[in-house]
Coordinates of C-alpha atoms in Angstrom, one line a residue:
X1 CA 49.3 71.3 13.4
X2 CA 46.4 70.7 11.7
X3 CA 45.6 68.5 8.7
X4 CA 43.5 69.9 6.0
X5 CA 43.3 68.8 2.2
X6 CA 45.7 66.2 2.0
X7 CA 48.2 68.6 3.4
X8 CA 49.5 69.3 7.1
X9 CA 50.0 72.7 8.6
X10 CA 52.0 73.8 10.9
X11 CA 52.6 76.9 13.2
X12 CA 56.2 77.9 13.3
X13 CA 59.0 80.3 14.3
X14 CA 61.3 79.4 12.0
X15 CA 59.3 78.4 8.5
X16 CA 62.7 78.6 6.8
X17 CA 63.8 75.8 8.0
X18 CA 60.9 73.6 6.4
X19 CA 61.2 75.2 3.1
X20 CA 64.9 74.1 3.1
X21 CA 64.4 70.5 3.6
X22 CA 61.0 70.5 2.1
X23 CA 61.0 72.6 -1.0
X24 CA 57.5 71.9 -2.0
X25 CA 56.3 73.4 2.0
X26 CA 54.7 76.6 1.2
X27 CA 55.1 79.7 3.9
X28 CA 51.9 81.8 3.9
X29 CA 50.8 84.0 6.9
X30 CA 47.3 83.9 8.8
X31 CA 46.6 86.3 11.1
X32 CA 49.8 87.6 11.6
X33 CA 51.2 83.9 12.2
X34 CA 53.8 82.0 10.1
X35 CA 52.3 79.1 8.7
X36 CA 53.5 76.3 6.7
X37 CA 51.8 74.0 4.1
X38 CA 53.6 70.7 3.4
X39 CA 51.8 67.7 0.9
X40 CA 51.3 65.0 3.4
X41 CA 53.6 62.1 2.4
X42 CA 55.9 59.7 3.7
X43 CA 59.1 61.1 2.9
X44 CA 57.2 65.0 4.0
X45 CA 56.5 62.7 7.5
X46 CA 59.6 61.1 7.9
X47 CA 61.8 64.6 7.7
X48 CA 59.3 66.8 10.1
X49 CA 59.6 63.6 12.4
X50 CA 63.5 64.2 12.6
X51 CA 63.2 67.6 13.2
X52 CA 60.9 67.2 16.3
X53 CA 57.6 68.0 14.7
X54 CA 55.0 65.4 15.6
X55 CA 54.0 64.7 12.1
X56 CA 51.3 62.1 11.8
X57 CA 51.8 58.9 9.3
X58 CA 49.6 59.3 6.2
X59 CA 48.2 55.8 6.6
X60 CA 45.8 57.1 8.9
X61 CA 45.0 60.5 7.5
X62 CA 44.5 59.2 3.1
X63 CA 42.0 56.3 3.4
X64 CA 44.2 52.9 3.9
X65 CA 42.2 50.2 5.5
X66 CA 43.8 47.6 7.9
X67 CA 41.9 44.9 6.5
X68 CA 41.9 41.2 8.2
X69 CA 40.4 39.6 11.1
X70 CA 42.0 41.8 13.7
X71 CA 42.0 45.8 14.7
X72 CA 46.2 46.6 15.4
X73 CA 47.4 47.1 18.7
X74 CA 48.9 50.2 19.6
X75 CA 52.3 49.0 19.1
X76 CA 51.7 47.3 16.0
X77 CA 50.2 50.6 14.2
X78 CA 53.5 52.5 16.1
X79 CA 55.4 49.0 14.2
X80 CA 53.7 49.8 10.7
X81 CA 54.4 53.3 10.8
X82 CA 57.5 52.8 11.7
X83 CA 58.6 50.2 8.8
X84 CA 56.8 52.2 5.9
X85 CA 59.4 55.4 6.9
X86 CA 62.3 53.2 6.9
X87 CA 64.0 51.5 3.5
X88 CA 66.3 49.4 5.6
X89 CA 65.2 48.9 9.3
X90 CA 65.4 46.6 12.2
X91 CA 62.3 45.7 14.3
X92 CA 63.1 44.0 17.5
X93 CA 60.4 43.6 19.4
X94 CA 59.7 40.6 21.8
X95 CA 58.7 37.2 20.9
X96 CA 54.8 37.5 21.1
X97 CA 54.1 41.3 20.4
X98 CA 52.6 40.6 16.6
X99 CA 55.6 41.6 14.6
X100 CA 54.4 39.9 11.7
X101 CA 51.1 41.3 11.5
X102 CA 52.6 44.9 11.8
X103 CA 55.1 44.0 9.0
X104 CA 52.4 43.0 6.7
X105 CA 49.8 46.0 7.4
X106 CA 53.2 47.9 6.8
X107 CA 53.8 46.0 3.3
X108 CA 50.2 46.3 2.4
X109 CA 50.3 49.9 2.8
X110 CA 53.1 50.1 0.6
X111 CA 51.5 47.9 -2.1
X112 CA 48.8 50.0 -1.8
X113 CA 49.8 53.2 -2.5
X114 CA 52.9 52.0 -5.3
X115 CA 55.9 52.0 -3.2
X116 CA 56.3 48.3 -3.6
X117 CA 55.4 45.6 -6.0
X118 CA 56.4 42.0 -4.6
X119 CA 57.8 41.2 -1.5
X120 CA 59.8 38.0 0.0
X121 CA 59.6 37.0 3.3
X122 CA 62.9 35.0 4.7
X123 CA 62.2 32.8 7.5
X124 CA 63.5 29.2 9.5
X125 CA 61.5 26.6 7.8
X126 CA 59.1 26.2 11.0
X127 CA 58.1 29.6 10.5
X128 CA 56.8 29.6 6.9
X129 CA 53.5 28.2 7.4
X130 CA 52.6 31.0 10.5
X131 CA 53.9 33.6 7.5
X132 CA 51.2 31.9 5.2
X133 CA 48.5 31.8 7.8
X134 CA 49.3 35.4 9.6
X135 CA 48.7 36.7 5.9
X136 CA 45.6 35.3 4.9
X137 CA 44.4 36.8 8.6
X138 CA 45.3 40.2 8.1
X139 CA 46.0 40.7 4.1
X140 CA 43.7 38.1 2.5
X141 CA 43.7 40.0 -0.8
X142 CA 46.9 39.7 -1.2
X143 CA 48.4 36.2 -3.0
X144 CA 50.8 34.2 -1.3
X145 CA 53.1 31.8 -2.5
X146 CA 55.1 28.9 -0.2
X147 CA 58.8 28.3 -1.7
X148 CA 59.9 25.2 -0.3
X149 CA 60.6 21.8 -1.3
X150 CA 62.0 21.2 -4.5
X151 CA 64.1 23.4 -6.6
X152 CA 61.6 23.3 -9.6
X153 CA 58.5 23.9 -7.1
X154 CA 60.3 26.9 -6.0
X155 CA 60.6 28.4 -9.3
X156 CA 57.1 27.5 -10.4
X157 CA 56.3 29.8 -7.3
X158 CA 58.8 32.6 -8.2
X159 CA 57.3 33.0 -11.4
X160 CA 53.5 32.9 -10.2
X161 CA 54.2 36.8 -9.6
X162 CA 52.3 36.1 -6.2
X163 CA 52.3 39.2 -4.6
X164 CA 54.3 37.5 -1.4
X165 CA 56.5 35.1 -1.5
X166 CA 57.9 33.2 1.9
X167 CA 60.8 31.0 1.5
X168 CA 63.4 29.6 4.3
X169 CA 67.0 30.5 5.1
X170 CA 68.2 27.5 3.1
X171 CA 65.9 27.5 0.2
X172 CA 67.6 31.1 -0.2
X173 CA 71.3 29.8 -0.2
X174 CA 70.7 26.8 -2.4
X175 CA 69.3 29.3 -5.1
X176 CA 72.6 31.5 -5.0
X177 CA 75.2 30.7 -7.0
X178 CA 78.4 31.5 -5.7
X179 CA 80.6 30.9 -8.6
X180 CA 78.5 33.4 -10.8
X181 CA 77.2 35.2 -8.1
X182 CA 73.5 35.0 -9.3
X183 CA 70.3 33.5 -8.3
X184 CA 67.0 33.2 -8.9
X185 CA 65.6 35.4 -6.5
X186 CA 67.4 38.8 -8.4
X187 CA 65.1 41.6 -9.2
X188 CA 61.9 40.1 -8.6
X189 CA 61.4 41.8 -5.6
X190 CA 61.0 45.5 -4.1
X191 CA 61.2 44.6 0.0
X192 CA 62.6 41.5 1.8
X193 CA 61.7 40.8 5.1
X194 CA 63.8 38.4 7.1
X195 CA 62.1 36.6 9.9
X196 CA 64.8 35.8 13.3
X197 CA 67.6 38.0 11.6
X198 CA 69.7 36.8 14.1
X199 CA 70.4 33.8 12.5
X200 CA 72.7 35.8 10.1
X201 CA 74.6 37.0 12.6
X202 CA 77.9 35.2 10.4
X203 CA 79.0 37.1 8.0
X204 CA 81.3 34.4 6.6
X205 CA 78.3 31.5 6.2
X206 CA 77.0 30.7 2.7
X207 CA 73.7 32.1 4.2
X208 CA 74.7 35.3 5.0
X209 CA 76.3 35.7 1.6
X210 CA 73.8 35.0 -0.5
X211 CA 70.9 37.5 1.9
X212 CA 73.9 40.0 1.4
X213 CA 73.3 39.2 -2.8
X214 CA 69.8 39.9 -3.3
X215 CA 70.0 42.7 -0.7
X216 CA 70.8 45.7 -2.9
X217 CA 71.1 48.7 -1.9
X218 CA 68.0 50.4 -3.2
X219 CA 66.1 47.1 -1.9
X220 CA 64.0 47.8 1.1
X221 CA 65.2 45.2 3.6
X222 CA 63.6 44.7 7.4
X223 CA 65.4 42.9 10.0
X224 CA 63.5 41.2 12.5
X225 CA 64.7 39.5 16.0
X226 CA 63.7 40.1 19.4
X227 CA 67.2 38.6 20.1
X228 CA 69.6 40.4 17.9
X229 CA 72.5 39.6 20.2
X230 CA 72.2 36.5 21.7
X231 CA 75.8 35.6 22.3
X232 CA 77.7 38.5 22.6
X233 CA 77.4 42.2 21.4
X234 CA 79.8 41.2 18.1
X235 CA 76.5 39.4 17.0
X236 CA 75.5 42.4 15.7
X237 CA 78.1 43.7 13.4
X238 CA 76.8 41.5 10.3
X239 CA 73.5 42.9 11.1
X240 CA 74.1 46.2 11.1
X241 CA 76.2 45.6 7.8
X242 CA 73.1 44.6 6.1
X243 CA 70.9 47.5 7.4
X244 CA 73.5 50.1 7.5
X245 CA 77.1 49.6 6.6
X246 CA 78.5 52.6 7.1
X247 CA 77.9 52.2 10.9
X248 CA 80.1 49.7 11.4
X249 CA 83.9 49.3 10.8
X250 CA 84.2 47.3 7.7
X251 CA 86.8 44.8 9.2
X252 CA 84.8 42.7 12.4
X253 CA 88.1 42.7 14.3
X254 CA 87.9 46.5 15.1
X255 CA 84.1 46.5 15.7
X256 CA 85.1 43.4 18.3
X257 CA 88.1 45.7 20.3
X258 CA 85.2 48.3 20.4
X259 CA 82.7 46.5 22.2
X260 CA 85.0 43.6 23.5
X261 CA 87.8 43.6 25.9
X262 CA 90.6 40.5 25.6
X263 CA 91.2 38.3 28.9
X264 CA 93.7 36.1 27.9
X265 CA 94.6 34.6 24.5
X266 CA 91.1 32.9 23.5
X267 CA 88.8 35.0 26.1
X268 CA 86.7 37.9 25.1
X269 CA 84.1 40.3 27.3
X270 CA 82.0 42.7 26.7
X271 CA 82.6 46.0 27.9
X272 CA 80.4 47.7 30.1
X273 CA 79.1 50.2 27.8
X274 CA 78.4 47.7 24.6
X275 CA 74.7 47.5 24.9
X276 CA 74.4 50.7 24.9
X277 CA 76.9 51.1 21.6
X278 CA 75.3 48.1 19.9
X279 CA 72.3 50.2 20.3
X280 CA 73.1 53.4 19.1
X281 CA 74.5 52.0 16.2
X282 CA 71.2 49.4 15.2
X283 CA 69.5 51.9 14.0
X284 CA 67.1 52.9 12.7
X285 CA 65.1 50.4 14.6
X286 CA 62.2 50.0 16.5
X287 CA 61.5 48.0 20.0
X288 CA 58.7 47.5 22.2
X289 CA 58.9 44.5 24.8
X290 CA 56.2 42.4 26.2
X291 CA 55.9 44.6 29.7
X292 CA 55.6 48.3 27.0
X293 CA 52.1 46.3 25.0
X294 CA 49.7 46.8 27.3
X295 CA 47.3 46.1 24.8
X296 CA 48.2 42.5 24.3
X297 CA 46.2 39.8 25.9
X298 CA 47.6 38.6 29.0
X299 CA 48.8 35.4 27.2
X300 CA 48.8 33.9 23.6
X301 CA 48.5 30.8 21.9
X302 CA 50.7 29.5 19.1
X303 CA 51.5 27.1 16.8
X304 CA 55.0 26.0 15.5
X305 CA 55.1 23.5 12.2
X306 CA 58.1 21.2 11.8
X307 CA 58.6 18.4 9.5
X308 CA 59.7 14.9 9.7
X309 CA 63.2 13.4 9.0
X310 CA 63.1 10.8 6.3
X311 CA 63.6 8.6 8.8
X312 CA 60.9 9.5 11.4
X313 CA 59.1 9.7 8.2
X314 CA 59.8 6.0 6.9
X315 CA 58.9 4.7 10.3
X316 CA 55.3 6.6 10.7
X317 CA 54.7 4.9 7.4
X318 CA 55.6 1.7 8.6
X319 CA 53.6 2.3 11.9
X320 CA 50.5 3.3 9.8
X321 CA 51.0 0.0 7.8
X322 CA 50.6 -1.6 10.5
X323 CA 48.0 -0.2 12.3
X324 CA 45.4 -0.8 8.9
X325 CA 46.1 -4.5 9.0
X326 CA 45.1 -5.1 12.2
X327 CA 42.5 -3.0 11.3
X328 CA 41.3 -5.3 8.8
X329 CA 42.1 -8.4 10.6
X330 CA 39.3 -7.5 12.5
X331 CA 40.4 -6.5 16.2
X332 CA 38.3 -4.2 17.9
X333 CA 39.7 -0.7 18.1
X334 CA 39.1 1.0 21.8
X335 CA 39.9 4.5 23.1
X336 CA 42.8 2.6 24.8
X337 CA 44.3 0.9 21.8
X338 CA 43.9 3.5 19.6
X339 CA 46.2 5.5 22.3
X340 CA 48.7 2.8 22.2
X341 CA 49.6 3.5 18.6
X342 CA 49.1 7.2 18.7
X343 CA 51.6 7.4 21.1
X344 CA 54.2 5.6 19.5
X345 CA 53.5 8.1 16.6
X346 CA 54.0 10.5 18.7
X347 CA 57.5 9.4 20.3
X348 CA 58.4 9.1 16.7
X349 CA 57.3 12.3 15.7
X350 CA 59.8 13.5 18.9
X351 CA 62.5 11.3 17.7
X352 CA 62.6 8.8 20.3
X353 CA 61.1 5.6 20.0
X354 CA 60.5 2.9 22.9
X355 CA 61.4 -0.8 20.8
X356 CA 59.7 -4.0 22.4
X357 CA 62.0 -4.5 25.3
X358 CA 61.0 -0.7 26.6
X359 CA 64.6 0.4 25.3
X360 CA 65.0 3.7 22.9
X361 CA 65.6 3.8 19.8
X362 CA 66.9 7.3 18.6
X363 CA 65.9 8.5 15.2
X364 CA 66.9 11.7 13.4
X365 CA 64.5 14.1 14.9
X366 CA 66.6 17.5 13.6
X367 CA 64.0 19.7 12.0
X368 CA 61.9 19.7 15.1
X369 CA 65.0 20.3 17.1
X370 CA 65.9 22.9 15.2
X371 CA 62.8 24.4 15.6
X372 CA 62.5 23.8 19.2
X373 CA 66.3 25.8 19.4
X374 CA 64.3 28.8 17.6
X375 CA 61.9 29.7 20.2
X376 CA 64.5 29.3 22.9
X377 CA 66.8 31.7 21.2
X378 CA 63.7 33.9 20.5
X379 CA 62.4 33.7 23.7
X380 CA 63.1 37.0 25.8
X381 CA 63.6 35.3 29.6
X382 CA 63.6 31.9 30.7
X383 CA 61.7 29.2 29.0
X384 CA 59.7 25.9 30.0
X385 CA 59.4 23.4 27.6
X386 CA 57.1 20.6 28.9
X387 CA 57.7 17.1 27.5
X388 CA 55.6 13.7 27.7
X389 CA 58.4 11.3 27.2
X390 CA 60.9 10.5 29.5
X391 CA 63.3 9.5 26.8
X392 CA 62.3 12.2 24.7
X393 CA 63.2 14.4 27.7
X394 CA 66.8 13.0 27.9
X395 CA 67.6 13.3 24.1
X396 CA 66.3 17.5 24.6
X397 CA 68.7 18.1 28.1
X398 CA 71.9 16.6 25.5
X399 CA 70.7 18.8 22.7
X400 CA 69.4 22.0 24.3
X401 CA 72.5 22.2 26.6
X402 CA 74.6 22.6 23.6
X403 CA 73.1 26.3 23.1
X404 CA 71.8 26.9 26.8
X405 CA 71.5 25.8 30.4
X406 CA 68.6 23.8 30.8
X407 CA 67.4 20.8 33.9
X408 CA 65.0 18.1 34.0
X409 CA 61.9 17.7 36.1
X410 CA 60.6 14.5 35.8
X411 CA 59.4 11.1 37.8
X412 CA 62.9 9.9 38.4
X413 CA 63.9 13.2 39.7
X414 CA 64.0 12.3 43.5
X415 CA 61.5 15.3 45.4
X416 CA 64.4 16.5 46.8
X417 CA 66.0 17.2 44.0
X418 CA 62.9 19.0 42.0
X419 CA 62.4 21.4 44.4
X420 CA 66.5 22.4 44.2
X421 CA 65.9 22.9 40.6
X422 CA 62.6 24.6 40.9
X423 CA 64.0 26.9 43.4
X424 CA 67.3 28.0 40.8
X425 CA 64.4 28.4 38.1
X426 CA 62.5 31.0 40.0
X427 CA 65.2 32.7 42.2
X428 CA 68.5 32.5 40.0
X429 CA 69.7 33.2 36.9
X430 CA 70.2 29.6 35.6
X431 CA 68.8 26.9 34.4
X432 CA 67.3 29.1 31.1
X433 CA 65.8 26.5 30.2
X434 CA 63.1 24.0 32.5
X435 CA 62.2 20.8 30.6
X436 CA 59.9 19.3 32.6
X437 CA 57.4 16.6 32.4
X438 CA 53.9 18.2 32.5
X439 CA 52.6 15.8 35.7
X440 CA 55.3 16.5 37.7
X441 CA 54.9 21.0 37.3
X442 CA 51.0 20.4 36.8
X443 CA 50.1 22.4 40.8
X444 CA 51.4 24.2 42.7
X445 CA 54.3 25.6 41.6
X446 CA 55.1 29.2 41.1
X447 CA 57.9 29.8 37.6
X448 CA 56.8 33.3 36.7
X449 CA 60.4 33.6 35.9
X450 CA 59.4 32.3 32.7
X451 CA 56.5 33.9 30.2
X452 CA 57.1 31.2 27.3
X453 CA 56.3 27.8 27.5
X454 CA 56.6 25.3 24.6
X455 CA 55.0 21.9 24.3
X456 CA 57.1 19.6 22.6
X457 CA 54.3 17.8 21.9
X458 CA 50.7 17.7 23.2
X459 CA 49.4 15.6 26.3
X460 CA 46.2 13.8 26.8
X461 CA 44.5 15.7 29.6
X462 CA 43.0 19.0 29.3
X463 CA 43.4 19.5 33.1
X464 CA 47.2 18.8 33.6
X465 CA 47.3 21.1 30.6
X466 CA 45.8 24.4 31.7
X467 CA 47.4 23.7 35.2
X468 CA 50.8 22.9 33.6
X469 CA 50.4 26.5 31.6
X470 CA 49.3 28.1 35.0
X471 CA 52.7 27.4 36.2
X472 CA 53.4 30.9 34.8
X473 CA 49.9 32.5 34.8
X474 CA 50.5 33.6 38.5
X475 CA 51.3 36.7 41.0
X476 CA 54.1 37.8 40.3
X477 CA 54.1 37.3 36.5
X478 CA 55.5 40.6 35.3
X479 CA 55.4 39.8 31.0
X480 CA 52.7 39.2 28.8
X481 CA 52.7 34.9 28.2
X482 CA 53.5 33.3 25.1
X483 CA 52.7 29.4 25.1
X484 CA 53.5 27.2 21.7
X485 CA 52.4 24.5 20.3
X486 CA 55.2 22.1 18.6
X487 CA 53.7 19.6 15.7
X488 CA 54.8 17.9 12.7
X489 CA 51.7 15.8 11.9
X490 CA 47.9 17.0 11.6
X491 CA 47.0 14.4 14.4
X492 CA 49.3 16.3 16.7
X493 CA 47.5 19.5 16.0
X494 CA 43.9 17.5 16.4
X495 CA 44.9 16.6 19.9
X496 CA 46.1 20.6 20.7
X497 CA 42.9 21.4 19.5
X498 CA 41.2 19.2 22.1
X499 CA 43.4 20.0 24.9
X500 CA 42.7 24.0 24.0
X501 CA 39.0 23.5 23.5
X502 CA 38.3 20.5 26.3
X503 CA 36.1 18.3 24.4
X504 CA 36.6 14.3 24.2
X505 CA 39.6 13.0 24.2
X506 CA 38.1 9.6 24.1
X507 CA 36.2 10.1 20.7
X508 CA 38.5 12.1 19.5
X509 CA 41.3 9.3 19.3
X510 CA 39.1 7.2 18.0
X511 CA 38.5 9.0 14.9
X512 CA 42.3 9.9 14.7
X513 CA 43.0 6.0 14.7
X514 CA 40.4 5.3 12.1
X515 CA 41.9 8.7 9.9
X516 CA 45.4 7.3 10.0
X517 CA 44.8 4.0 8.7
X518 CA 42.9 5.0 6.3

């Protein structure tokens, strides 16, 4: 094969069979060899691909740039390619392989050369802002536009005609109208790209009714999860539904007797051959895992917004308040103060709240839950979630033990104890989840069993940080690492950005102190 012109050529025994599918291919001889001529397109790709010629993608070969901060991995160009061929796809690579950057060199591309006009991106709600910063990384001319809060604010956005717009599952639901069966959102856009598909795993929610709406069926629509079936292999039947209908049985019961078996009246397994069913039929897809991306750093850093409940967000006022009259009353403000009152803003940014007696007080804390419940779920192994509040720690084991098993490591935890739990972490399939207090799994300790770690929220010492993130940073570590960062507030992200970058702490909550009360 040889590319020449704008067109490929290929060397073949049978040119019929490429003038059949391809009736622009021309057949010419050279040299007493069958040749054959094809434009070098997408759609001229796509059909050589799936009849075992190793056609190359045109993005490479007709002058696209992948603009932004970064060159592509290998798997991420693979990614790209991949989505551009596809009108309806899934994407299921792991948590941490740039996904999103390969879905927006992919959406570029197709901007670039006509295909598409305006895409939305459908994500959770802690997600958005990564969509808003990933994009200004790696497709800074393109616009972006942010459709959350308000009904009205949404619209406003809608009709900026920015070129993509990122809105969250809910924001998407409360625009559909069920009764009428319209929304908002109808033909404004060309692709929609949905952010942890495996939330729409129900086919009965409100949710997944309204996605099912604006997805049309000449709308380009990517499905992206690294955890498509995280309960059972009947998660993906509503999936696949979206992407490709005729796959599945239209009624959920007989797509459940093929990949389930029934123990008892209420008790369903999978069979032993589901995976590989689920598989065959979630397609066409495309999956590399952490362990295939031997181009990825050995481990990445990121950050996870969240929001504040009105309550959490009524008392941080208050706190503030408070903090800028004693201000003004005149006490001196030290290092040590100032971390007084930035930690209670912190336990009430986690939703637990010491009163004056050193007794909790528990506030609605659910979007960072919720959040938190995201990278679990997206998380490809075990996960470590390291917590600075003993409290805080208790109100997580009730909350994450609803969707996983999960221990404590913490102070109280007699040494005894830790180890037991330390030792099932490593060596057994369960806990999946560790939350631990950072001091306590600061040295020593070897939990390669887990690649992702997530901070709840951030510490105060750049040592016990790096050694608390060593705990999977060792021999024996088999997956690229993925550690996040949880915040709701800038001052939380102020303190990551010491911890990351090791400068003073000290100085560092002064001015934080002094920034808040102003």
């Amino acid at each position: 094969m040889i590319c020449k012109g704008g067109a490929l050529v290929f060397g073949v025994d049978k040119p019929h069979v490429i003038t059949a599918l391809l009736p622009n291919a021309k057949h010419f001889k050279h040299m007493g060899k069958d040749l054959v001529a094809i434009k070098h397109s997408m759609d001229a790709t796509k059909v050589l691909r799936n009849i075992g010629l190793k056609a190359p993608h045109p993005m490479h070969h007709d002058g696209f740039t992948f603009t932004g901060r970064y060159t592509p991995m290998a798997h991420q160009y693979e990614t790209a390619e991949f989505l551009t061929l596809h009108r309806k796809a899934f994407v299921l690579n792991d948590m941490g392989t740039g996904k999103t950057g390969a879905a927006l060199w992919a959406l570029d591309y197709l901007m670039a050369r006509g295909h598409i006009k305006r895409v939305l991106v459908i994500c959770p709600l802690s997600v958005t802002k990564v969509w808003q910063d990933e994009a200004f990384t790696v497709i800074p001319h393109r616009s972006v536009g942010t459709m959350t809060g308000k009904r009205e604010k949404r619209i406003d956005v809608l009709e900026s005609r920015a070129d993509i717009c990122i809105i969250n599952f809910d924001g998407v639901t409360s625009l559909y109208d069920a009764k009428t069966k319209k929304s908002p959102l109808d033909n404004h856009f060309d692709l929609i790209i949905v952010d942890e598909a495996s939330t729409y795993r129900n086919a009965q929610t409100q949710r997944y009714k309204a996605l099912q709406h604006i997805n049309t069926p000449d709308m380009r629509l990517w499905l992206m999860t690294g955890t498509p079936t995280p309960n059972a292999p009947t998660d993906a039947w509503a999936l696949i539904r979206l992407v490709a209908p005729n796959r599945v049985p239209a009624s959920f019961k007989l797509f459940q007797e093929t990949v389930m078996r029934q123990q008892g009246p209420y008790k369903w397994v999978p069979r032993p051959n589901a995976q590989a069913v689920v598989r065959k039929l979630m397609q066409p897809a495309v999956r590399f895992e952490k362990a295939d991306c031997l181009d990825l750093p050995s481990i990445t850093y990121n950050n996870r917004s969240c929001l504040l409940s009105a309550e959490q967000t009524k008392m941080f006022d208050t706190m503030r308040k408070r903090m800028k009259h004693e201000g003004e009353d005149g006490e001196t403000i030290t290092a040590a103060n100032a971390a007084v009152k930035i930690i209670k803003l912190q336990q009430i940014c986690c939703g637990v709240v010491k009163d004056d007696t050193e007794q909790p007080i528990y506030l609605d804390a659910k979007p960072r839950l919720e959040a938190l419940k995201e990278l679990i779920e997206e998380a490809p192994d075990k996960v470590i979630v390291y917590v600075p509040f003993l409290f805080s720690m208790e109100l997580l084991q009730a909350e994450i033990s609803k969707y996983a098993t999960c221990a404590v490591v913490n102070g109280k935890v007699p040494n005894a104890e830790r180890a037991e739990i330390f030792t099932a972490f490593q060596n057994t399939s369960e806990p999946r989840v560790l939350i631990a207090h950072p001091a306590v799994a600061a040295h020593g300790l070897t939990l390669t069993a887990a690649s992702t770690i997530v901070w709840y929220a951030p510490i105060y010492s750049s040592e016990q940080y790096e050694q608390a993130n060593a705990r999977i940073d060792r021999k024996g570590q088999k997956n690229a690492m993925s550690v996040y960062h949880l915040a709701a507030h800038a001052f939380e992200w102020a303190i990551y950005d010491v911890l990351r970058n090791k400068t003073s702490m000290q100085s560092t909550l002064l001015t934080l102190y002094r920034q808040l009360c102003g």
